[in-house]
């Protein structure tokens, strides 16, 4: 083999080696990611509105939505950083196993969706209250709340939610293909909003300045929400082996 050919072969082999190594590294990373087990999860019990709608007909809570909420929860929302007023609904929260805490939050968001939207993913609303009758900074129109948790496109900018106004504005207002109406996007955004309130801002779960009016004590909306929080997971009502009455 002449020198020129040997150099060419060496260059090809030398260039191929990093590619092969990179390919191996990629497969190893994929294998490692695939090997990470999903967190332990439990299904949440039905809220009163979910039970009622199952009996008389109407939109009900999809058990798959429990998984969406539970997988979206950041570690801090399963820790002692959660404000103490969580015990109003889940007295045993701090001593519960992680899967029970996940189930509680899944139930919490089911109750919130029941109070906010009657468990209907495509519900839209305009509000007459001055604090709500503002221009949405993303759409440029008067703010409208949408989906299971009644969120806005402005939440995309504020909380990094997976909403796409450029895509959605081409669809009918109640089209389930709108990104803001898709339960996964809506619920994951809700988790981000609550995490921001509880963990980043260190505000209580129930606050007069909270995002949702349903979590503002003393309001009619709050009473609607509280009625949905009467069937929390059994682990919430247990402390030291004894049942604790819900407040």
CSV table of C-alpha atoms in Angstrom, one decimal:
chain,number,residue,atom,x,y,z
A,1,UNK,CA,0.0,0.0,0.0
A,2,UNK,CA,1.5,3.4,-1.0
A,3,UNK,CA,1.9,6.2,1.5
A,4,UNK,CA,-1.0,8.3,0.1
A,5,UNK,CA,-3.4,5.4,0.4
A,6,UNK,CA,-2.2,4.6,3.9
A,7,UNK,CA,-2.9,8.2,4.9
A,8,UNK,CA,-6.3,8.2,3.4
A,9,UNK,CA,-7.2,5.0,5.2
A,10,UNK,CA,-5.9,6.4,8.5
A,11,UNK,CA,-8.0,9.5,8.1
A,12,UNK,CA,-11.1,7.6,7.4
A,13,UNK,CA,-10.5,5.3,10.4
A,14,UNK,CA,-9.7,8.3,12.6
A,15,UNK,CA,-12.8,10.1,11.6
A,16,UNK,CA,-15.0,7.0,12.0
A,17,UNK,CA,-13.7,6.3,15.5
A,18,UNK,CA,-15.3,9.4,17.2
A,19,UNK,CA,-18.5,8.7,15.3
A,20,UNK,CA,-18.7,5.2,16.5
A,21,UNK,CA,-17.8,6.3,20.0
A,22,UNK,CA,-20.5,9.0,19.9
A,23,UNK,CA,-23.0,6.5,18.6
A,24,UNK,CA,-22.1,4.1,21.4
A,25,UNK,CA,-22.4,7.0,23.9
A,26,UNK,CA,-25.8,7.9,22.6
A,27,UNK,CA,-27.1,4.4,22.9
A,28,UNK,CA,-25.6,4.1,26.4
A,29,UNK,CA,-27.4,7.4,27.4
A,30,UNK,CA,-30.7,6.1,25.9
A,31,UNK,CA,-30.3,2.8,27.7
A,32,UNK,CA,-29.6,4.7,31.0
A,33,UNK,CA,-32.7,6.9,30.4
A,34,UNK,CA,-34.8,3.9,29.6
A,35,UNK,CA,-33.6,2.1,32.8
A,36,UNK,CA,-34.8,5.0,35.1
A,37,UNK,CA,-38.0,3.6,36.7
A,38,UNK,CA,-41.1,5.7,36.8
A,39,UNK,CA,-42.0,7.0,40.3
A,40,UNK,CA,-44.4,4.9,42.4
A,41,UNK,CA,-47.9,6.2,41.7
A,42,UNK,CA,-51.4,5.5,43.0
A,43,UNK,CA,-54.8,6.4,41.5
A,44,UNK,CA,-56.7,9.1,43.2
A,45,UNK,CA,-60.2,8.5,44.4
A,46,UNK,CA,-63.2,10.2,42.7
A,47,UNK,CA,-64.4,13.6,43.7
A,48,UNK,CA,-68.1,14.1,44.4
A,49,UNK,CA,-68.7,15.7,41.1
A,50,UNK,CA,-66.9,12.9,39.3
A,51,UNK,CA,-69.1,10.3,41.1
A,52,UNK,CA,-72.2,12.3,40.3
A,53,UNK,CA,-71.4,12.7,36.6
A,54,UNK,CA,-70.6,9.0,36.3
A,55,UNK,CA,-74.1,8.3,37.6
A,56,UNK,CA,-76.1,10.8,35.6
A,57,UNK,CA,-73.9,11.3,32.6
A,58,UNK,CA,-71.4,14.0,31.5
A,59,UNK,CA,-67.7,14.4,31.3
A,60,UNK,CA,-65.8,12.5,34.0
A,61,UNK,CA,-62.2,12.6,35.2
A,62,UNK,CA,-60.0,10.4,33.1
A,63,UNK,CA,-57.7,8.2,35.3
A,64,UNK,CA,-54.9,8.9,32.9
A,65,UNK,CA,-55.0,12.5,34.1
A,66,UNK,CA,-53.9,11.3,37.5
A,67,UNK,CA,-50.6,10.0,35.9
A,68,UNK,CA,-50.1,13.4,34.1
A,69,UNK,CA,-50.3,15.3,37.4
A,70,UNK,CA,-48.3,12.8,39.3
A,71,UNK,CA,-45.4,12.7,36.8
A,72,UNK,CA,-45.4,16.5,36.5
A,73,UNK,CA,-44.9,17.1,40.3
A,74,UNK,CA,-41.5,18.5,41.1
A,75,UNK,CA,-39.7,17.0,44.2
A,76,UNK,CA,-40.3,20.1,46.3
A,77,UNK,CA,-44.1,19.5,46.1
A,78,UNK,CA,-43.5,16.1,47.8
A,79,UNK,CA,-41.4,17.6,50.6
A,80,UNK,CA,-41.6,19.6,53.8
A,81,UNK,CA,-41.5,22.8,51.7
A,82,UNK,CA,-45.2,22.5,51.0
A,83,UNK,CA,-47.0,25.1,53.2
A,84,UNK,CA,-48.6,23.8,56.4
A,85,UNK,CA,-52.2,24.7,55.3
A,86,UNK,CA,-52.1,21.6,53.1
A,87,UNK,CA,-53.1,19.8,56.3
A,88,UNK,CA,-56.5,21.4,56.1
A,89,UNK,CA,-57.3,18.8,53.4
A,90,UNK,CA,-54.5,16.2,54.1
A,91,UNK,CA,-53.7,16.2,57.8
A,92,UNK,CA,-51.1,13.4,57.5
A,93,UNK,CA,-49.4,14.9,54.4
A,94,UNK,CA,-45.9,15.3,55.9
A,95,UNK,CA,-45.7,11.7,57.1
A,96,UNK,CA,-47.1,10.0,54.0
A,97,UNK,CA,-45.2,7.9,51.5
A,98,UNK,CA,-44.3,9.6,48.3
A,99,UNK,CA,-46.8,7.7,46.2
A,100,UNK,CA,-49.6,8.8,48.6
A,101,UNK,CA,-48.5,12.4,48.3
A,102,UNK,CA,-48.7,12.1,44.5
A,103,UNK,CA,-52.2,10.6,44.8
A,104,UNK,CA,-53.2,13.5,47.0
A,105,UNK,CA,-52.0,16.1,44.5
A,106,UNK,CA,-53.8,14.2,41.7
A,107,UNK,CA,-57.0,14.3,43.8
A,108,UNK,CA,-56.4,18.0,44.5
A,109,UNK,CA,-56.2,18.9,40.8
A,110,UNK,CA,-59.2,16.7,40.0
A,111,UNK,CA,-61.1,18.8,42.6
A,112,UNK,CA,-59.8,22.0,41.2
A,113,UNK,CA,-60.8,21.0,37.7
A,114,UNK,CA,-64.2,20.0,39.0
A,115,UNK,CA,-64.7,23.5,40.6
A,116,UNK,CA,-63.2,25.4,37.8
A,117,UNK,CA,-64.5,23.6,34.7
A,118,UNK,CA,-66.9,20.9,35.8
A,119,UNK,CA,-64.3,18.4,34.6
A,120,UNK,CA,-64.9,19.5,31.0
A,121,UNK,CA,-61.6,20.0,29.1
A,122,UNK,CA,-62.9,22.4,26.4
A,123,UNK,CA,-64.7,24.9,28.7
A,124,UNK,CA,-64.0,28.5,27.9
A,125,UNK,CA,-65.0,31.6,29.9
A,126,UNK,CA,-64.8,35.3,29.8
A,127,UNK,CA,-65.0,37.2,33.2
A,128,UNK,CA,-66.6,40.4,34.1
A,129,UNK,CA,-64.5,41.1,37.2
A,130,UNK,CA,-62.1,44.0,36.6
A,131,UNK,CA,-59.1,42.0,37.6
A,132,UNK,CA,-59.9,39.4,35.0
A,133,UNK,CA,-61.1,41.7,32.2
A,134,UNK,CA,-57.6,42.4,31.0
A,135,UNK,CA,-55.7,42.0,27.7
A,136,UNK,CA,-53.9,38.7,27.3
A,137,UNK,CA,-50.3,39.6,26.7
A,138,UNK,CA,-49.9,36.7,24.2
A,139,UNK,CA,-53.2,36.9,22.2
A,140,UNK,CA,-53.7,40.6,22.4
A,141,UNK,CA,-57.4,40.0,23.1
A,142,UNK,CA,-59.4,40.3,26.3
A,143,UNK,CA,-58.3,37.5,28.5
A,144,UNK,CA,-60.3,34.3,28.4
A,145,UNK,CA,-59.8,31.3,30.6
A,146,UNK,CA,-59.6,27.9,29.1
A,147,UNK,CA,-59.6,24.1,29.8
A,148,UNK,CA,-59.7,22.0,32.9
A,149,UNK,CA,-58.0,24.5,35.1
A,150,UNK,CA,-59.2,27.7,33.3
A,151,UNK,CA,-55.8,29.0,32.2
A,152,UNK,CA,-54.7,31.7,29.8
A,153,UNK,CA,-52.2,32.0,27.0
A,154,UNK,CA,-50.4,34.5,29.1
A,155,UNK,CA,-49.4,31.6,31.3
A,156,UNK,CA,-47.2,30.4,28.5
A,157,UNK,CA,-44.9,33.4,29.1
A,158,UNK,CA,-45.3,33.6,32.9
A,159,UNK,CA,-44.8,29.9,33.7
A,160,UNK,CA,-43.4,28.3,30.6
A,161,UNK,CA,-46.5,26.4,29.8
A,162,UNK,CA,-46.8,24.4,26.6
A,163,UNK,CA,-49.4,26.5,24.8
A,164,UNK,CA,-49.1,27.6,21.2
A,165,UNK,CA,-51.3,30.6,20.3
A,166,UNK,CA,-50.0,30.7,16.7
A,167,UNK,CA,-51.3,27.1,16.2
A,168,UNK,CA,-54.5,27.6,18.2
A,169,UNK,CA,-55.8,30.8,16.7
A,170,UNK,CA,-56.3,28.9,13.4
A,171,UNK,CA,-58.8,26.5,15.1
A,172,UNK,CA,-62.3,27.0,16.4
A,173,UNK,CA,-62.4,28.3,20.0
A,174,UNK,CA,-63.6,25.0,21.4
A,175,UNK,CA,-61.5,22.7,19.2
A,176,UNK,CA,-60.0,20.0,21.5
A,177,UNK,CA,-56.9,20.1,19.3
A,178,UNK,CA,-56.1,23.6,20.7
A,179,UNK,CA,-53.0,23.2,22.8
A,180,UNK,CA,-54.4,25.0,25.8
A,181,UNK,CA,-57.4,22.7,25.9
A,182,UNK,CA,-55.4,19.5,25.8
A,183,UNK,CA,-55.6,18.0,29.3
A,184,UNK,CA,-51.9,17.1,29.4
A,185,UNK,CA,-50.8,20.7,28.6
A,186,UNK,CA,-53.4,22.3,30.9
A,187,UNK,CA,-52.7,20.1,33.9
A,188,UNK,CA,-48.9,20.3,33.6
A,189,UNK,CA,-49.3,24.1,33.4
A,190,UNK,CA,-51.4,24.0,36.6
A,191,UNK,CA,-48.7,22.1,38.4
A,192,UNK,CA,-46.2,24.7,37.3
A,193,UNK,CA,-48.4,27.5,38.6
A,194,UNK,CA,-49.0,25.9,41.9
A,195,UNK,CA,-45.3,25.1,42.3
A,196,UNK,CA,-44.5,28.7,41.6
A,197,UNK,CA,-47.0,29.9,44.3
A,198,UNK,CA,-46.1,27.4,47.0
A,199,UNK,CA,-42.4,26.8,46.5
A,200,UNK,CA,-40.9,29.8,44.7
A,201,UNK,CA,-43.1,32.5,46.3
A,202,UNK,CA,-43.6,30.7,49.7
A,203,UNK,CA,-47.3,31.5,49.7
A,204,UNK,CA,-49.9,29.3,51.4
A,205,UNK,CA,-52.0,26.8,49.4
A,206,UNK,CA,-55.1,28.9,50.2
A,207,UNK,CA,-54.4,32.6,49.6
A,208,UNK,CA,-56.4,35.7,48.8
A,209,UNK,CA,-53.8,36.5,46.1
A,210,UNK,CA,-53.6,32.9,44.7
A,211,UNK,CA,-54.0,32.3,41.0
A,212,UNK,CA,-57.3,30.5,41.2
A,213,UNK,CA,-60.3,32.2,42.9
A,214,UNK,CA,-61.4,28.7,43.9
A,215,UNK,CA,-58.4,28.7,46.3
A,216,UNK,CA,-59.3,32.0,47.9
A,217,UNK,CA,-61.0,31.4,51.3
A,218,UNK,CA,-64.2,33.2,52.0
A,219,UNK,CA,-65.4,33.2,48.4
A,220,UNK,CA,-68.3,31.3,46.8
A,221,UNK,CA,-65.8,29.7,44.5
A,222,UNK,CA,-63.8,28.4,47.4
A,223,UNK,CA,-66.8,26.8,48.9
A,224,UNK,CA,-67.5,25.0,45.6
A,225,UNK,CA,-63.9,23.7,45.7
A,226,UNK,CA,-64.0,22.7,49.3
A,227,UNK,CA,-67.0,20.5,48.7
A,228,UNK,CA,-64.9,18.5,46.2
A,229,UNK,CA,-62.2,17.9,48.8
A,230,UNK,CA,-64.3,15.6,50.9
A,231,UNK,CA,-63.0,12.3,49.5
A,232,UNK,CA,-59.3,12.7,49.7
A,233,UNK,CA,-57.1,9.6,49.6
A,234,UNK,CA,-57.4,7.5,52.8
A,235,UNK,CA,-53.7,8.0,53.7
A,236,UNK,CA,-54.4,11.7,54.2
A,237,UNK,CA,-56.8,10.9,57.0
A,238,UNK,CA,-54.4,8.7,58.9
A,239,UNK,CA,-51.9,9.8,61.5
A,240,UNK,CA,-50.2,7.4,63.9
A,241,UNK,CA,-52.6,4.6,62.8
A,242,UNK,CA,-55.7,6.7,63.7
A,243,UNK,CA,-58.1,8.5,61.4
A,244,UNK,CA,-58.0,12.3,61.6
A,245,UNK,CA,-61.2,14.1,60.8
A,246,UNK,CA,-61.2,16.3,57.7
A,247,UNK,CA,-61.5,20.0,58.4
